[in-house]
């Protein structure tokens, strides 16, 4: 049985808010398909992507209630989360969602709100003989081809698909064909309303993790791939619990004026190079940011505008440093003191 998302959102919120005050820790939230809350779906938590690929869940929630809500008790840590109407590898006709915010940090107490926006797994043809191995297929939204989208191909999942992809294919009209050497691949589709290949998926953007990951491409075979995208729904991700463990603060320029539209990157390595371990959403109009972190680190922070590659000439950029100019480490807390990161246009004198 399914229920209209808008019709009972208030009831669901009240139930989850009540659950947030219960003792324990884990995740809770709502599950929806095409804008409707749905019961009977199971949320699973995995320790990492290898466990997901091997179908080795660490914890399994009770099926979602009639109002689409669930709660899953978990100890403190980071988890990869999925929701599905079946068990094991998703099959055609089943409902499925890989939570794109994985790995999800869980604090030692309280429940973090995580919403799932499901797809109906499409049927795909069996691999066909071909001169060159590869994939072909379509990226869709609600059954229709999605234009101006990017197909990301990764060879490993250990970094949570945050670093550079093995290959990025622009898809103009929804259809694609790509030659790939034999091997295992993870496929994702992303379309950012603001454009570009890099950056976090924000409310209203289109995205999804291919339900058949990891896909094994066989020599001399062409594999059909259908990726059904979804959009991030704010209603599924309202923070009903007040639990927060991380760092918050402001990003300002040399004149102490707030700087909007930057992201704060958190690194475990003080060198702060390469792919960040975690990153925030864009700073607000008053320069504020909030970054939830899974443990006490310590972490080192920098703020910049772009994702991927070194900072470009003129890009607002700055690191959190101490009085001596050295990188300052931050230890996340449940009620952290605010930090201030100063940025300036990058120069190469």
Short mmCIF file of C-alpha atoms in Angstrom, two decimals:
data_model
loop_
_atom_site.label_atom_id
_atom_site.label_comp_id
_atom_site.label_asym_id
_atom_site.label_seq_id
_atom_site.Cartn_x
_atom_site.Cartn_y
_atom_site.Cartn_z
CA UNK A 1 0.00 0.00 0.00
CA UNK A 2 1.26 3.53 -0.76
CA UNK A 3 0.33 6.92 0.61
CA UNK A 4 0.61 10.37 -0.86
CA UNK A 5 3.80 12.07 0.31
CA UNK A 6 2.26 15.49 0.72
CA UNK A 7 -0.89 14.19 2.34
CA UNK A 8 0.79 12.65 5.38
CA UNK A 9 4.12 14.45 5.61
CA UNK A 10 3.05 16.13 8.83
CA UNK A 11 2.14 12.80 10.44
CA UNK A 12 5.43 11.27 9.33
CA UNK A 13 7.32 14.23 10.73
CA UNK A 14 5.63 13.87 14.11
CA UNK A 15 6.43 10.18 14.26
CA UNK A 16 10.07 10.72 13.37
CA UNK A 17 10.47 13.63 15.73
CA UNK A 18 9.20 11.39 18.52
CA UNK A 19 11.64 8.65 17.50
CA UNK A 20 14.51 11.13 17.59
CA UNK A 21 14.14 11.41 21.36
CA UNK A 22 14.47 7.66 21.89
CA UNK A 23 17.73 6.35 23.31
CA UNK A 24 20.15 4.74 20.88
CA UNK A 25 21.72 5.70 17.58
CA UNK A 26 21.26 5.04 13.89
CA UNK A 27 19.27 6.33 10.93
CA UNK A 28 15.58 7.00 10.36
CA UNK A 29 13.46 8.63 7.68
CA UNK A 30 10.97 8.20 4.88
CA UNK A 31 10.93 6.11 1.71
CA UNK A 32 9.08 7.24 -1.44
CA UNK A 33 8.51 6.19 -5.03
CA UNK A 34 7.45 8.77 -7.62
CA UNK A 35 6.37 11.18 -4.89
CA UNK A 36 4.39 8.67 -2.84
CA UNK A 37 5.36 7.19 0.53
CA UNK A 38 5.50 3.41 0.40
CA UNK A 39 5.37 0.60 2.93
CA UNK A 40 7.07 -2.79 2.90
CA UNK A 41 10.48 -1.55 1.75
CA UNK A 42 13.61 -2.68 3.61
CA UNK A 43 16.53 -0.38 4.48
CA UNK A 44 19.92 -2.08 4.77
CA UNK A 45 23.24 -0.80 6.12
CA UNK A 46 26.60 -2.03 4.85
CA UNK A 47 30.04 -1.42 6.30
CA UNK A 48 31.48 -0.43 2.90
CA UNK A 49 31.00 -0.77 -0.85
CA UNK A 50 32.71 -4.18 -0.93
CA UNK A 51 30.08 -5.45 1.51
CA UNK A 52 27.31 -4.02 -0.69
CA UNK A 53 28.75 -5.67 -3.81
CA UNK A 54 28.91 -8.96 -1.92
CA UNK A 55 25.40 -8.52 -0.43
CA UNK A 56 26.68 -8.64 3.17
CA UNK A 57 24.48 -6.21 5.13
CA UNK A 58 25.57 -5.33 8.65
CA UNK A 59 22.06 -4.42 9.78
CA UNK A 60 18.55 -4.62 8.31
CA UNK A 61 15.58 -2.49 9.36
CA UNK A 62 12.03 -3.72 9.73
CA UNK A 63 9.97 -3.04 6.56
CA UNK A 64 8.73 0.53 6.23
CA UNK A 65 5.43 1.33 7.91
CA UNK A 66 2.22 2.36 6.13
CA UNK A 67 3.43 5.99 6.22
CA UNK A 68 6.78 5.10 4.61
CA UNK A 69 8.81 5.60 7.78
CA UNK A 70 11.59 3.39 9.11
CA UNK A 71 14.23 3.34 11.81
CA UNK A 72 17.46 1.34 11.88
CA UNK A 73 19.62 1.06 15.00
CA UNK A 74 23.36 1.33 14.32
CA UNK A 75 26.46 1.89 16.43
CA UNK A 76 28.62 4.95 15.75
CA UNK A 77 30.42 4.75 12.41
CA UNK A 78 29.97 5.26 8.66
CA UNK A 79 27.61 3.19 6.54
CA UNK A 80 26.52 2.60 2.95
CA UNK A 81 22.72 2.51 2.82
CA UNK A 82 20.18 1.06 0.40
CA UNK A 83 16.41 0.58 0.34
CA UNK A 84 14.69 -2.10 -1.71
CA UNK A 85 11.51 -4.11 -2.03
CA UNK A 86 13.47 -7.30 -2.65
CA UNK A 87 16.56 -9.04 -1.30
CA UNK A 88 19.97 -9.54 -2.86
CA UNK A 89 20.95 -8.00 -6.20
CA UNK A 90 18.08 -5.80 -7.52
CA UNK A 91 15.91 -7.54 -10.11
CA UNK A 92 13.69 -6.11 -12.84
CA UNK A 93 10.40 -4.84 -11.46
CA UNK A 94 11.64 -4.34 -7.89
CA UNK A 95 11.95 -0.98 -6.17
CA UNK A 96 15.47 0.12 -5.25
CA UNK A 97 17.55 3.07 -4.06
CA UNK A 98 21.23 3.47 -3.23
CA UNK A 99 21.57 6.48 -0.91
CA UNK A 100 23.85 8.88 -2.79
CA UNK A 101 25.03 10.48 0.45
CA UNK A 102 26.79 7.26 1.45
CA UNK A 103 28.84 6.71 3.48
CA UNK A 104 26.50 8.17 6.10
CA UNK A 105 28.11 9.14 9.43
CA UNK A 106 26.24 8.00 12.54
CA UNK A 107 27.04 9.58 15.90
CA UNK A 108 27.22 7.71 19.21
CA UNK A 109 23.75 8.93 20.17
CA UNK A 110 20.67 10.06 18.25
CA UNK A 111 19.21 9.22 14.86
CA UNK A 112 20.21 10.84 11.59
CA UNK A 113 17.42 11.45 9.07
CA UNK A 114 17.98 9.73 5.70
CA UNK A 115 15.34 9.70 2.96
CA UNK A 116 15.17 7.31 -0.01
CA UNK A 117 13.71 8.13 -3.43
CA UNK A 118 13.11 4.78 -5.13
CA UNK A 119 13.17 3.69 -8.77
CA UNK A 120 11.47 0.71 -10.44
CA UNK A 121 14.35 -1.46 -11.72
CA UNK A 122 14.02 -1.66 -15.54
CA UNK A 123 14.35 -4.83 -17.60
CA UNK A 124 17.55 -5.11 -19.65
CA UNK A 125 18.51 -7.36 -22.55
CA UNK A 126 21.21 -10.01 -22.15
CA UNK A 127 24.74 -9.07 -23.32
CA UNK A 128 25.17 -9.46 -27.07
CA UNK A 129 28.27 -10.52 -29.06
CA UNK A 130 30.28 -7.55 -30.34
CA UNK A 131 33.64 -6.79 -31.91
CA UNK A 132 34.56 -4.60 -28.95
CA UNK A 133 33.41 -4.95 -25.35
CA UNK A 134 31.44 -2.12 -23.82
CA UNK A 135 28.07 -0.76 -22.78
CA UNK A 136 25.14 0.94 -24.47
CA UNK A 137 21.81 2.13 -23.24
CA UNK A 138 19.84 5.06 -21.95
CA UNK A 139 19.68 7.46 -19.03
CA UNK A 140 16.08 8.32 -18.18
CA UNK A 141 13.90 10.25 -15.79
CA UNK A 142 10.41 8.86 -15.11
CA UNK A 143 10.70 6.70 -18.20
CA UNK A 144 11.74 9.49 -20.61
CA UNK A 145 15.25 10.10 -22.01
CA UNK A 146 17.19 12.67 -19.98
CA UNK A 147 19.26 15.15 -21.97
CA UNK A 148 22.45 17.01 -21.05
CA UNK A 149 23.48 14.48 -18.42
CA UNK A 150 26.86 12.92 -17.57
CA UNK A 151 27.64 9.21 -17.29
CA UNK A 152 30.44 8.51 -14.79
CA UNK A 153 32.43 5.28 -15.00
CA UNK A 154 34.50 4.25 -11.96
CA UNK A 155 36.79 1.26 -11.57
CA UNK A 156 36.60 1.20 -7.78
CA UNK A 157 34.29 2.48 -5.08
CA UNK A 158 36.57 2.89 -2.08
CA UNK A 159 36.43 6.69 -2.20
CA UNK A 160 32.67 6.87 -2.42
CA UNK A 161 32.77 8.12 -6.04
CA UNK A 162 34.18 11.47 -4.89
CA UNK A 163 37.43 11.43 -6.83
CA UNK A 164 38.14 11.55 -10.57
CA UNK A 165 36.25 8.95 -12.58
CA UNK A 166 37.91 6.48 -14.93
CA UNK A 167 35.82 8.06 -17.68
CA UNK A 168 33.10 10.71 -17.94
CA UNK A 169 30.76 10.55 -20.93
CA UNK A 170 28.53 13.55 -21.79
CA UNK A 171 25.11 12.25 -22.88
CA UNK A 172 23.25 14.74 -25.05
CA UNK A 173 19.91 13.05 -25.68
CA UNK A 174 19.73 10.22 -23.16
CA UNK A 175 21.33 7.50 -25.31
CA UNK A 176 24.96 6.40 -25.10
CA UNK A 177 27.42 3.77 -26.32
CA UNK A 178 30.85 3.37 -24.77
CA UNK A 179 33.70 0.93 -25.46
CA UNK A 180 35.25 -0.42 -22.27
CA UNK A 181 37.93 -3.06 -21.71
CA UNK A 182 36.77 -6.15 -19.86
CA UNK A 183 36.50 -5.62 -16.11
CA UNK A 184 34.23 -4.51 -13.25
CA UNK A 185 32.79 -0.98 -13.28
CA UNK A 186 30.56 1.26 -11.20
CA UNK A 187 28.26 3.54 -13.20
CA UNK A 188 26.55 6.73 -12.03
CA UNK A 189 24.51 9.41 -13.80
CA UNK A 190 24.48 13.04 -12.69
CA UNK A 191 22.88 16.18 -14.06
CA UNK A 192 23.40 19.39 -12.10
CA UNK A 193 20.96 22.18 -12.79
CA UNK A 194 23.81 24.67 -12.50
CA UNK A 195 25.79 22.62 -15.03
CA UNK A 196 29.29 21.15 -14.92
CA UNK A 197 30.82 17.76 -14.22
CA UNK A 198 31.89 18.39 -10.62
CA UNK A 199 30.29 19.33 -7.33
CA UNK A 200 27.74 17.92 -4.89
CA UNK A 201 24.26 16.85 -5.91
CA UNK A 202 21.86 19.51 -4.65
CA UNK A 203 18.10 19.67 -4.21
CA UNK A 204 16.50 19.50 -7.67
CA UNK A 205 19.47 17.87 -9.43
CA UNK A 206 19.11 14.56 -11.30
CA UNK A 207 21.29 11.62 -10.39
CA UNK A 208 21.46 7.92 -9.63
CA UNK A 209 23.67 4.96 -8.91
CA UNK A 210 23.20 2.15 -11.45
CA UNK A 211 21.22 -0.62 -9.81
CA UNK A 212 23.44 -3.29 -11.46
CA UNK A 213 26.73 -2.08 -9.94
CA UNK A 214 29.31 -3.41 -10.07
CA UNK A 215 28.81 -4.23 -13.75
CA UNK A 216 31.12 -6.92 -15.12
CA UNK A 217 31.96 -6.14 -18.75
CA UNK A 218 32.90 -9.34 -20.57
CA UNK A 219 35.29 -9.60 -23.50
CA UNK A 220 33.49 -9.49 -26.86
CA UNK A 221 30.17 -8.52 -25.26
CA UNK A 222 28.03 -5.40 -25.45
CA UNK A 223 25.98 -4.89 -22.28
CA UNK A 224 22.69 -3.00 -22.16
CA UNK A 225 22.49 -0.47 -19.30
CA UNK A 226 19.40 1.50 -18.29
CA UNK A 227 19.86 4.08 -15.57
CA UNK A 228 16.71 5.57 -14.07
CA UNK A 229 17.52 8.89 -12.45
CA UNK A 230 15.76 10.58 -9.56
CA UNK A 231 15.83 14.06 -8.07
CA UNK A 232 16.75 15.03 -4.54
CA UNK A 233 13.54 15.78 -2.63
CA UNK A 234 13.84 18.22 0.26
CA UNK A 235 10.78 16.71 1.94
CA UNK A 236 12.55 13.36 2.27
CA UNK A 237 15.62 15.00 3.78
CA UNK A 238 14.24 17.39 6.34
CA UNK A 239 16.40 17.12 9.44
CA UNK A 240 13.85 16.03 12.01
CA UNK A 241 16.44 15.03 14.58
CA UNK A 242 18.61 17.65 16.24
CA UNK A 243 21.70 15.44 16.54
CA UNK A 244 24.78 16.95 14.93
CA UNK A 245 28.44 15.94 15.19
CA UNK A 246 30.91 17.92 13.16
CA UNK A 247 32.09 21.44 12.54
CA UNK A 248 30.34 24.69 11.64
CA UNK A 249 31.36 28.26 11.04
CA UNK A 250 31.77 31.02 8.45
CA UNK A 251 33.81 31.73 5.35
CA UNK A 252 34.86 35.37 4.95
CA UNK A 253 37.19 37.43 2.78
CA UNK A 254 40.04 39.69 3.88
CA UNK A 255 37.57 42.45 4.78
CA UNK A 256 35.58 40.01 6.97
CA UNK A 257 32.68 40.05 4.47
CA UNK A 258 30.83 36.73 4.11
CA UNK A 259 31.50 34.69 0.97
CA UNK A 260 28.62 32.61 -0.43
CA UNK A 261 28.78 29.65 -2.80
CA UNK A 262 31.97 28.02 -1.49
CA UNK A 263 32.40 24.49 -0.20
CA UNK A 264 34.35 23.51 2.87
CA UNK A 265 36.52 20.41 2.37
CA UNK A 266 37.62 18.24 5.29
CA UNK A 267 40.85 16.22 5.07
CA UNK A 268 42.47 13.85 7.51
CA UNK A 269 45.87 14.72 6.00
CA UNK A 270 47.20 18.22 6.88
CA UNK A 271 48.60 18.54 3.34
CA UNK A 272 44.96 18.90 2.15
CA UNK A 273 45.61 17.71 -1.38
CA UNK A 274 43.69 15.37 -3.68
CA UNK A 275 40.15 14.19 -3.04
CA UNK A 276 38.67 15.50 0.24
CA UNK A 277 37.37 12.98 2.75
CA UNK A 278 34.18 15.03 3.27
CA UNK A 279 32.73 18.30 1.99
CA UNK A 280 29.92 20.69 2.86
CA UNK A 281 27.11 22.08 0.78
CA UNK A 282 27.65 25.62 -0.54
CA UNK A 283 28.04 28.39 2.01
CA UNK A 284 24.94 30.53 2.51
CA UNK A 285 24.51 34.23 1.76
CA UNK A 286 25.99 35.04 5.18
CA UNK A 287 28.97 32.73 4.56
CA UNK A 288 27.83 30.02 6.95
CA UNK A 289 28.51 26.32 6.58
CA UNK A 290 27.83 23.16 8.53
CA UNK A 291 29.73 19.93 7.91
CA UNK A 292 28.75 16.70 9.64
CA UNK A 293 31.67 14.32 10.26
CA UNK A 294 31.60 10.65 11.33
CA UNK A 295 34.27 10.67 14.05
CA UNK A 296 36.62 12.87 16.07
CA UNK A 297 39.28 13.03 13.35
CA UNK A 298 41.15 15.30 13.67
CA UNK A 299 40.41 17.04 10.39
CA UNK A 300 41.91 19.94 8.44
CA UNK A 301 39.70 22.37 6.53
CA UNK A 302 39.89 24.46 3.40
CA UNK A 303 37.29 26.43 1.48
CA UNK A 304 37.09 26.80 -2.28
CA UNK A 305 34.56 27.16 -5.07
CA UNK A 306 35.34 24.39 -7.55
CA UNK A 307 35.56 20.62 -7.34
CA UNK A 308 38.34 18.71 -9.06
CA UNK A 309 41.88 19.76 -9.92
CA UNK A 310 44.02 22.53 -8.43
CA UNK A 311 42.52 25.92 -7.64
CA UNK A 312 42.49 28.21 -10.66
CA UNK A 313 43.71 31.76 -10.96
CA UNK A 314 41.32 34.08 -9.13
CA UNK A 315 39.30 31.31 -7.44
CA UNK A 316 38.37 32.14 -3.82
CA UNK A 317 40.52 29.82 -1.71
CA UNK A 318 41.65 29.55 1.88
CA UNK A 319 42.70 27.14 4.62
CA UNK A 320 41.86 27.12 8.29
CA UNK A 321 45.16 28.04 9.95
CA UNK A 322 46.50 28.97 13.35
CA UNK A 323 48.21 32.20 14.37
CA UNK A 324 51.51 30.85 12.98
CA UNK A 325 49.95 30.20 9.56
CA UNK A 326 50.21 26.42 9.92
CA UNK A 327 47.14 24.24 9.21
CA UNK A 328 44.91 24.10 12.26
CA UNK A 329 43.35 20.79 13.17
CA UNK A 330 39.69 20.55 14.11
CA UNK A 331 38.15 17.93 16.40
CA UNK A 332 34.43 17.54 15.62
CA UNK A 333 31.98 17.87 18.49
CA UNK A 334 28.26 17.51 19.18
CA UNK A 335 28.08 21.25 19.95
CA UNK A 336 31.15 22.67 18.18
CA UNK A 337 32.52 26.16 18.58
CA UNK A 338 32.39 28.07 15.29
CA UNK A 339 35.48 28.41 13.12
CA UNK A 340 36.23 31.13 10.59
CA UNK A 341 37.99 30.39 7.31
CA UNK A 342 39.50 33.36 5.46
CA UNK A 343 39.64 33.18 1.66
CA UNK A 344 41.23 35.29 -1.05
CA UNK A 345 41.53 35.01 -4.84
CA UNK A 346 44.15 32.42 -5.76
CA UNK A 347 47.26 33.90 -7.34
CA UNK A 348 50.36 32.38 -8.91
CA UNK A 349 52.98 35.06 -8.45
#
